[in-house]
Backbone as numpy.savetxt, mean C-alpha at the origin, in Angstrom:
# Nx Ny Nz CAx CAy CAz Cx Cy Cz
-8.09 2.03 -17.63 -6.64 2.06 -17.42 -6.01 0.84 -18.07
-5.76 1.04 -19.11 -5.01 -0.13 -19.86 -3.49 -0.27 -19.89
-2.90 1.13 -19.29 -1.63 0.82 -19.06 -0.84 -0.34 -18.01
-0.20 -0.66 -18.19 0.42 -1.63 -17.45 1.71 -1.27 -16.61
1.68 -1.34 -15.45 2.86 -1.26 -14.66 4.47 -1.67 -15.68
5.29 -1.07 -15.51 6.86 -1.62 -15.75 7.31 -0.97 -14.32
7.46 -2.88 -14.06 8.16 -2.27 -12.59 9.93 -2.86 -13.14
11.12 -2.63 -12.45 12.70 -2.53 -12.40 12.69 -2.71 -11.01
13.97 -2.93 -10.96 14.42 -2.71 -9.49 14.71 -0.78 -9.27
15.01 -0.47 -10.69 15.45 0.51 -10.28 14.40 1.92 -9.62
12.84 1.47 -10.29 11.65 1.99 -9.51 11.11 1.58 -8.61
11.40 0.18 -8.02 10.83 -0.43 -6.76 10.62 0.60 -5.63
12.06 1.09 -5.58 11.95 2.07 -3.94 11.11 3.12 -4.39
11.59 3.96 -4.99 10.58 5.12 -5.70 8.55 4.95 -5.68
8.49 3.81 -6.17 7.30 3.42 -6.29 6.50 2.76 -4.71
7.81 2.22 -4.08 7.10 1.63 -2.86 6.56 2.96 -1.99
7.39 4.21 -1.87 7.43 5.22 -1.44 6.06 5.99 -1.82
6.23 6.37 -3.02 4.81 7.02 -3.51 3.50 6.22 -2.96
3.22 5.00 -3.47 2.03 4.25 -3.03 1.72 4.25 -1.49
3.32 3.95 -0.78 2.76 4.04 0.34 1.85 5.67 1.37
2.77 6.62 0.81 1.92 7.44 1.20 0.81 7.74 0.78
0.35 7.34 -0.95 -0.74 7.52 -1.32 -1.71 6.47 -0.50
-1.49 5.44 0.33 -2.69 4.48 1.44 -2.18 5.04 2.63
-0.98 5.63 2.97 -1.23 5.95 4.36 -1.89 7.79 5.06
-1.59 8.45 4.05 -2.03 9.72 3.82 -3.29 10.11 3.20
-4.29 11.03 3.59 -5.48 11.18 2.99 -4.70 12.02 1.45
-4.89 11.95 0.45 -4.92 11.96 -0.93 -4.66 13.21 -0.93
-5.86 14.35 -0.12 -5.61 15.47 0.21 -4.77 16.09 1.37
-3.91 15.58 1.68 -2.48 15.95 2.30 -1.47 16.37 1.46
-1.09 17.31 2.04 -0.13 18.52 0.94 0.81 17.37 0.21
1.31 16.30 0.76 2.54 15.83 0.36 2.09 15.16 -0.97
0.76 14.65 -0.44 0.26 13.72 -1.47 -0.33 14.51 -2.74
-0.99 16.04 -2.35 -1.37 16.68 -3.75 -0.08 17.00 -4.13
1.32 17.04 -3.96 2.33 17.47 -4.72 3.02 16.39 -5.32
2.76 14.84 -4.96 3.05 14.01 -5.40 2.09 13.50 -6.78
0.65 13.96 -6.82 -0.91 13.96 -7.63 -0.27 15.05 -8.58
0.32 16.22 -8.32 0.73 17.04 -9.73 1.96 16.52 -10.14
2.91 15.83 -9.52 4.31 15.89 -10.22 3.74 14.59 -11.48
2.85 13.65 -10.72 2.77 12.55 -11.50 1.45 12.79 -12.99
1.18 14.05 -12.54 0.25 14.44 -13.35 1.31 14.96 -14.73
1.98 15.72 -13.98 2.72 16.23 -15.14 4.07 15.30 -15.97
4.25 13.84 -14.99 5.02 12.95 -16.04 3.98 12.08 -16.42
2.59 12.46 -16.49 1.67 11.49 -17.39 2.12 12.45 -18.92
1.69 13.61 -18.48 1.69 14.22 -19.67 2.70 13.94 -20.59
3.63 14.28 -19.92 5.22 13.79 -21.25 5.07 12.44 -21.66
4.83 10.97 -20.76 4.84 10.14 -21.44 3.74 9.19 -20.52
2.94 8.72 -21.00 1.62 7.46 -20.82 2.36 6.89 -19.83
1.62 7.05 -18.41 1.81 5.83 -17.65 0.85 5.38 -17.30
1.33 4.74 -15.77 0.08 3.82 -15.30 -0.87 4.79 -14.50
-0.44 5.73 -13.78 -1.21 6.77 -13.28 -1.77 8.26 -14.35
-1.82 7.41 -15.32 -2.26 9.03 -16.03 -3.95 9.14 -16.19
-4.48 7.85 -16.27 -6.05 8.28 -15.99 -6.56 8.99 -14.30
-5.73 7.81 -13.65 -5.93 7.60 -12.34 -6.04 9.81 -11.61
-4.91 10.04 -12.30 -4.39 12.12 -11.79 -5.82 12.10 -12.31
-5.87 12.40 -13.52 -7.45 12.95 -13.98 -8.45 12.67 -13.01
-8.51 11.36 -12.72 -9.83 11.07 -11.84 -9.48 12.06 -10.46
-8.31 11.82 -9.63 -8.39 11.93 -8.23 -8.65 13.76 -8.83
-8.10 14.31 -9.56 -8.24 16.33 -9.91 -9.73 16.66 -10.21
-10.98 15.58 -10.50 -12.19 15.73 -10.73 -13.04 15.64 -9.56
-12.57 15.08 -8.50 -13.30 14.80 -7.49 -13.16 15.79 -6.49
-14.01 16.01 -5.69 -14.60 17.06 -4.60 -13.31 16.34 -3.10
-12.49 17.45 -2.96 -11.74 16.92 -1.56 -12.72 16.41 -0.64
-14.02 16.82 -0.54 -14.49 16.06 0.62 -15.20 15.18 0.69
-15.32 15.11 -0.93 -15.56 13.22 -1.20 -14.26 12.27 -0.77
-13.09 12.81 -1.20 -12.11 12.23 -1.16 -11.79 11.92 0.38
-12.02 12.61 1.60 -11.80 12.62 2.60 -12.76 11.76 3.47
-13.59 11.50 2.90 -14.63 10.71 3.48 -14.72 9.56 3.26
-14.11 9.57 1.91 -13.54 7.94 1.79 -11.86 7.52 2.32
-11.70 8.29 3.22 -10.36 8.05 3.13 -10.45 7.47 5.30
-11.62 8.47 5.45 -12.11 7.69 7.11 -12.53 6.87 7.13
-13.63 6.29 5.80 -14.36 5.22 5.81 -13.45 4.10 5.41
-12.30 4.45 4.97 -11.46 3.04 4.48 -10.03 3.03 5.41
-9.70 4.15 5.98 -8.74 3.75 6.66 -8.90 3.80 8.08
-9.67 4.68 8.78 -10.06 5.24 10.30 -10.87 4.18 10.31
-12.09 4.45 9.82 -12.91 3.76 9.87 -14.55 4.17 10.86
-15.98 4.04 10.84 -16.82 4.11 12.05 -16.67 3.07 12.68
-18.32 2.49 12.80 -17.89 1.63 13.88 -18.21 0.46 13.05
-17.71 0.54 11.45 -17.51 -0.93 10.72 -16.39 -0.56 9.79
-15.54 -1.09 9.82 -14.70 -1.62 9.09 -14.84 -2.37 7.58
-14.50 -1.32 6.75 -15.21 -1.81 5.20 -13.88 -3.03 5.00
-12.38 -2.36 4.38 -11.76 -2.61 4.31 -10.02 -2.27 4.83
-10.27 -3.11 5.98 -9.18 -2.72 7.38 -7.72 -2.59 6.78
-6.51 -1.98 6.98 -5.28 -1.61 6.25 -3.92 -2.40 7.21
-5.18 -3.17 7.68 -3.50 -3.68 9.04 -3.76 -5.42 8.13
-2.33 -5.98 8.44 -2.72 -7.33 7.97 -2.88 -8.11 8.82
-3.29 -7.96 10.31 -3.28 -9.25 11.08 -4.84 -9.38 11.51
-5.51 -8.92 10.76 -7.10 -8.37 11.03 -7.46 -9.57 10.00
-7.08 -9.91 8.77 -7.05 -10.90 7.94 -6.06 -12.34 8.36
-5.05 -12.03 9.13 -4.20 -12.92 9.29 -4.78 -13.54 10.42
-5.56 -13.22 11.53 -5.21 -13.73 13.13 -7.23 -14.01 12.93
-7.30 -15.27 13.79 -8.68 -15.73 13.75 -9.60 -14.69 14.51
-9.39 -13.92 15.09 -10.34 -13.33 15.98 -10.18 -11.73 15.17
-9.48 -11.76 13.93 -9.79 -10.35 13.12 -9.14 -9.09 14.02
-8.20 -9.20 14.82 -7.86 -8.14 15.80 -6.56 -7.40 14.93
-6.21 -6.13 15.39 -5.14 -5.52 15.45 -3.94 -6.06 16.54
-2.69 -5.32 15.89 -1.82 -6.03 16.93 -1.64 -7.55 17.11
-2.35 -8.32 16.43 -2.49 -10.15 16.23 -0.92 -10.20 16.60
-0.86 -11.48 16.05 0.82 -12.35 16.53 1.04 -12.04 15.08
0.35 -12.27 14.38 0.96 -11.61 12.71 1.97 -10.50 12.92
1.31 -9.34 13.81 1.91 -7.92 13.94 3.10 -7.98 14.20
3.30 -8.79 15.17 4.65 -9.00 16.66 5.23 -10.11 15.51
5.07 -10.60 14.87 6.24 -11.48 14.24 6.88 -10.38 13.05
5.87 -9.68 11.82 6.61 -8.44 11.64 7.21 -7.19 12.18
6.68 -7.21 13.16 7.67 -6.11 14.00 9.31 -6.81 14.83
8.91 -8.22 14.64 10.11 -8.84 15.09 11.20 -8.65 13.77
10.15 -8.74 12.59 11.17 -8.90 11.34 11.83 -7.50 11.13
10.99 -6.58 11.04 11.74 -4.99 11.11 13.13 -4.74 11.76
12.88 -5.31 13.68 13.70 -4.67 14.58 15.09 -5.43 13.90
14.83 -6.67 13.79 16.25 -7.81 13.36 17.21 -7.11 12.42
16.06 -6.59 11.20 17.13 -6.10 10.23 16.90 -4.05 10.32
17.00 -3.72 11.45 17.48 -2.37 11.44 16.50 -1.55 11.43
15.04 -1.87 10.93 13.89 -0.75 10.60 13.08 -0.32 11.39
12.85 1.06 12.14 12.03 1.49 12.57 11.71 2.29 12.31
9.86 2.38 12.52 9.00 2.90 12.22 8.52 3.89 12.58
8.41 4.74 13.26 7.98 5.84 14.44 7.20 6.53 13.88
5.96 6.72 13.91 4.93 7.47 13.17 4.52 8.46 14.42
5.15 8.41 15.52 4.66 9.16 16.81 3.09 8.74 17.02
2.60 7.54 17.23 1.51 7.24 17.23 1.17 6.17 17.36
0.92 5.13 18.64 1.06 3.88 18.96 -0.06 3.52 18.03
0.59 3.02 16.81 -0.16 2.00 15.60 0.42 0.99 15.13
-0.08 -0.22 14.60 0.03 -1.19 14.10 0.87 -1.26 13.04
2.27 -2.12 13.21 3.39 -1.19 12.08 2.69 -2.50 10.79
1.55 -3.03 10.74 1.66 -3.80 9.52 0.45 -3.21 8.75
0.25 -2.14 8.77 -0.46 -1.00 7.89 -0.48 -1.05 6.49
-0.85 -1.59 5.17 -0.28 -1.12 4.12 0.47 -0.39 4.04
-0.04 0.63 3.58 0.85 2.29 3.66 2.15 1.73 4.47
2.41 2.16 5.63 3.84 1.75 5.95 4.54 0.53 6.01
3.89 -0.73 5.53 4.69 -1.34 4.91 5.11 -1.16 3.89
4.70 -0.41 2.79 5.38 -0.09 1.78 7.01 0.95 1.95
6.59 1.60 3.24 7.29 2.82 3.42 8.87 2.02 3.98
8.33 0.69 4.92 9.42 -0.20 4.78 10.43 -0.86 4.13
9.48 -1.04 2.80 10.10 -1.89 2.08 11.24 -0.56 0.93
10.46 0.90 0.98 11.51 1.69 0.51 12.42 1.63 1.51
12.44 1.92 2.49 13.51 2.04 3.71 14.82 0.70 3.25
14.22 0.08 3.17 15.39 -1.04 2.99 15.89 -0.57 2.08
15.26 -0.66 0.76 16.19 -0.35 -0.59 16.59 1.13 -0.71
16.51 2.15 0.30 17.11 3.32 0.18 18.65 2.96 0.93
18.48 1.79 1.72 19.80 1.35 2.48 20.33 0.40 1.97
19.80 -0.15 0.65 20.64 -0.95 -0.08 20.76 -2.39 0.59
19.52 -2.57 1.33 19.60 -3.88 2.36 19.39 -5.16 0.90
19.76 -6.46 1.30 19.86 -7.48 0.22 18.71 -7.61 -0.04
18.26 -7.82 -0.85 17.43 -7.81 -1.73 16.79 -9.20 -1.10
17.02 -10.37 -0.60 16.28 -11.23 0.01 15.50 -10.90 1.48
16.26 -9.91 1.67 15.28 -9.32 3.00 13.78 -8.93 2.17
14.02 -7.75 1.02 12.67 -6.99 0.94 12.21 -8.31 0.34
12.35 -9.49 -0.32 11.52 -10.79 -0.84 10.88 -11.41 0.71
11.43 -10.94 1.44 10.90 -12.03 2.83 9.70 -11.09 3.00
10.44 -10.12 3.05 8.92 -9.14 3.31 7.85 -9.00 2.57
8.08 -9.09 1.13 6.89 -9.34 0.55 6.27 -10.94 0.33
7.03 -11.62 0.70 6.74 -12.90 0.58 5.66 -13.73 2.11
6.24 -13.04 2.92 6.35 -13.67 4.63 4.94 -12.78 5.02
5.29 -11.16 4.88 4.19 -10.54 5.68 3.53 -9.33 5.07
3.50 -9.34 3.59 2.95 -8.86 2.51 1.95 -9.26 1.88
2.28 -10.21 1.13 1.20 -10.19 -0.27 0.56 -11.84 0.10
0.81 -12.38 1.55 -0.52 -13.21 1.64 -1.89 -12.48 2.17
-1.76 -10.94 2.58 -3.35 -10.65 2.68 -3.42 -9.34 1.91
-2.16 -8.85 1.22 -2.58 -7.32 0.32 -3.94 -7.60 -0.37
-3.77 -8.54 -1.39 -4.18 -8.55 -2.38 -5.77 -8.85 -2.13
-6.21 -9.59 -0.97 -7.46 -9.58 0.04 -7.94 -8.15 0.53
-6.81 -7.47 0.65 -6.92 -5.95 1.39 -7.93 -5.06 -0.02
-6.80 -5.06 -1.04 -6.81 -4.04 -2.27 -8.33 -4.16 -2.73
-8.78 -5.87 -2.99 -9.82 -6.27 -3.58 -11.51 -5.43 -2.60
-11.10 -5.53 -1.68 -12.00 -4.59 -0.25 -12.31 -3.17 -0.44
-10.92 -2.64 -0.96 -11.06 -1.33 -0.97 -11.47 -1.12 -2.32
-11.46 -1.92 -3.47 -12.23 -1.97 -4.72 -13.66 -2.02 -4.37
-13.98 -3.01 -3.61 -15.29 -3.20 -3.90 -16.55 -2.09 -2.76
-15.41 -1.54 -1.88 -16.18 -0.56 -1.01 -15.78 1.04 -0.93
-14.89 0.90 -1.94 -14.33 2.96 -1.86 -15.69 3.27 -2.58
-15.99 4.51 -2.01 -17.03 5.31 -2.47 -16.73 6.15 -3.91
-15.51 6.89 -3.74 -14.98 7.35 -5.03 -14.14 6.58 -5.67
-13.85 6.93 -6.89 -13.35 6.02 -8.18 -12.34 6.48 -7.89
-11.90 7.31 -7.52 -9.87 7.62 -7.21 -9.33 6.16 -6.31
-9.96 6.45 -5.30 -9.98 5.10 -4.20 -10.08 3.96 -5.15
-11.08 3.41 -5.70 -11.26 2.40 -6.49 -9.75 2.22 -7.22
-9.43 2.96 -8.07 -8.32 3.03 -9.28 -7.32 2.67 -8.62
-7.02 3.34 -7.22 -5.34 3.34 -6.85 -5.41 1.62 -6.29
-6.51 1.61 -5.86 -6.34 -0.08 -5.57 -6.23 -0.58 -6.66
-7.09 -0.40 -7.25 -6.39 -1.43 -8.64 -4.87 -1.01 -9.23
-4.31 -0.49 -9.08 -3.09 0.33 -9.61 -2.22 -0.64 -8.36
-2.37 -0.36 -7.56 -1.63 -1.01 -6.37 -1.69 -2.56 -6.17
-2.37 -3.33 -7.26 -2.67 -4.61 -7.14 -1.74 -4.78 -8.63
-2.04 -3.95 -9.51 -0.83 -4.43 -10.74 0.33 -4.14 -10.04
0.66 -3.27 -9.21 1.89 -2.76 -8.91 2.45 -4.60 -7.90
1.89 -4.41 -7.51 2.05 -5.69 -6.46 2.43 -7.25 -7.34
1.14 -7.38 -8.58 1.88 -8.54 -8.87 3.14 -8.47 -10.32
2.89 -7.10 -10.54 4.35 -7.10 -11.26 5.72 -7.44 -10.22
6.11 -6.36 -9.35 6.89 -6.90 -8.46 6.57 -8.50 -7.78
6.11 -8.89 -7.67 5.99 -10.48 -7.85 6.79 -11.68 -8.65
6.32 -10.43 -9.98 7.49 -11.30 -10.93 8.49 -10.81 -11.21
8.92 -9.80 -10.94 10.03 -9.21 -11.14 10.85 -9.62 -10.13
10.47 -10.17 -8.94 11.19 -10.47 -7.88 11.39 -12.55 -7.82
10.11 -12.88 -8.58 9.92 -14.26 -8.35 9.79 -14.72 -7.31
8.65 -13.95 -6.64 8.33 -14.15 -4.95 7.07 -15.50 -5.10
6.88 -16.05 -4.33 6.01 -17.34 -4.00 5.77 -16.60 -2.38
4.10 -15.85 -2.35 3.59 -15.54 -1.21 3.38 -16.54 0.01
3.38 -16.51 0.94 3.54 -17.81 1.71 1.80 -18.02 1.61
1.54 -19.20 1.99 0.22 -19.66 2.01 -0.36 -19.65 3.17
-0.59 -18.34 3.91 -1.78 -18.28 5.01 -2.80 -17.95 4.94
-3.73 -18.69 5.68 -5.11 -18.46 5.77 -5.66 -17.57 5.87
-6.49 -16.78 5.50 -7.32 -15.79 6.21 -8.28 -15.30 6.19
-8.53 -14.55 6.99 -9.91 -14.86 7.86 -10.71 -13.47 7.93
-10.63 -13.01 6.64 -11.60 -12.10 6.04 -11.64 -11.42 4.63
């Protein structure tokens, strides 16, 4: 995959949207195979960053795909590469950490809720991304979605992505992390974010 992200502001939301359901949805969820052909078919018209990536995920067996999708997001009873950030953020590796409760403090302040009907951890990949569209579908200032990627984003994504590189079983899994790690530090610079510097602890 030699293409390179061009991220805009004007694809930020668009893109935060897609990715996020592509980590919070198994791959093989209707929404997500109709999102796998639309992007299949604007590879075709013009080279993007997902045009190897369609090929790979359309070659693979759904129940390869599904099995990496328990083993990296459900999980057994080990945790390859966990999708919440306070599991990396909080010393004892837990869900729900004070990481969680300080982003869920940041959501409620500026208007965002989450309701997945499903008492989970709103600092999920996947729906933090789904956040950060939420804002810019509401046109919120643009220093909010920088806090968010700055404050309770991209000090443990990029710890997250590198996990799910080095332990997805299939190469679809593999790719979108890497796809989701250019995506991440283009918006970086496109935004001129400085990630805050926390520790962490996996």
């Amino acid at each position: 995959m030699t293409e390179k992200f061009e991220v805009d502001l004007d694809s930020l939301q668009t893109m935060a949207k897609v990715l996020g359901s592509l980590f919070y949805f198994p791959l093989t969820d209707a929404n997500n195979q109709s999102l796998i052909r639309a992007m299949a078919v604007d590879a075709q018209e013009q080279e993007s960053a997902f045009s190897d990536w369609c090929k790979t995920v359309n070659s693979e067996l759904k129940d390869t795909l599904n099995q990496d999708f328990f083993l990296l997001f459900e999980g057994g009873e080990i945790m390859v590469a966990p999708p919440w950030g306070s599991v990396y953020l909080d010393r004892e590796e837990v869900i729900f950490g004070d990481s969680t409760v300080a982003y869920r403090q940041f959501l409620r302040e500026h208007g965002i809720e989450l309701d997945t009907g499903m008492r989970e951890p709103e600092d999920q990949f996947g729906l933090m991304l789904f956040a950060v569209s939420q804002f810019l579908e509401q046109q919120t200032d643009i220093t909010i979605v920088k806090s968010l990627f700055a404050d309770h984003l991209f000090p443990w994504c990029y710890r997250y992505l590198e996990l799910v590189q080095e332990h997805a079983l299939s190469n679809s899994y593999k790719q979108l992390a890497g796809l989701a790690q250019q995506w991440c530090e283009a918006v970086q610079e496109l935004l001129v974010i400085e990630p805050k510097a926390l520790k962490l602890y996996r």
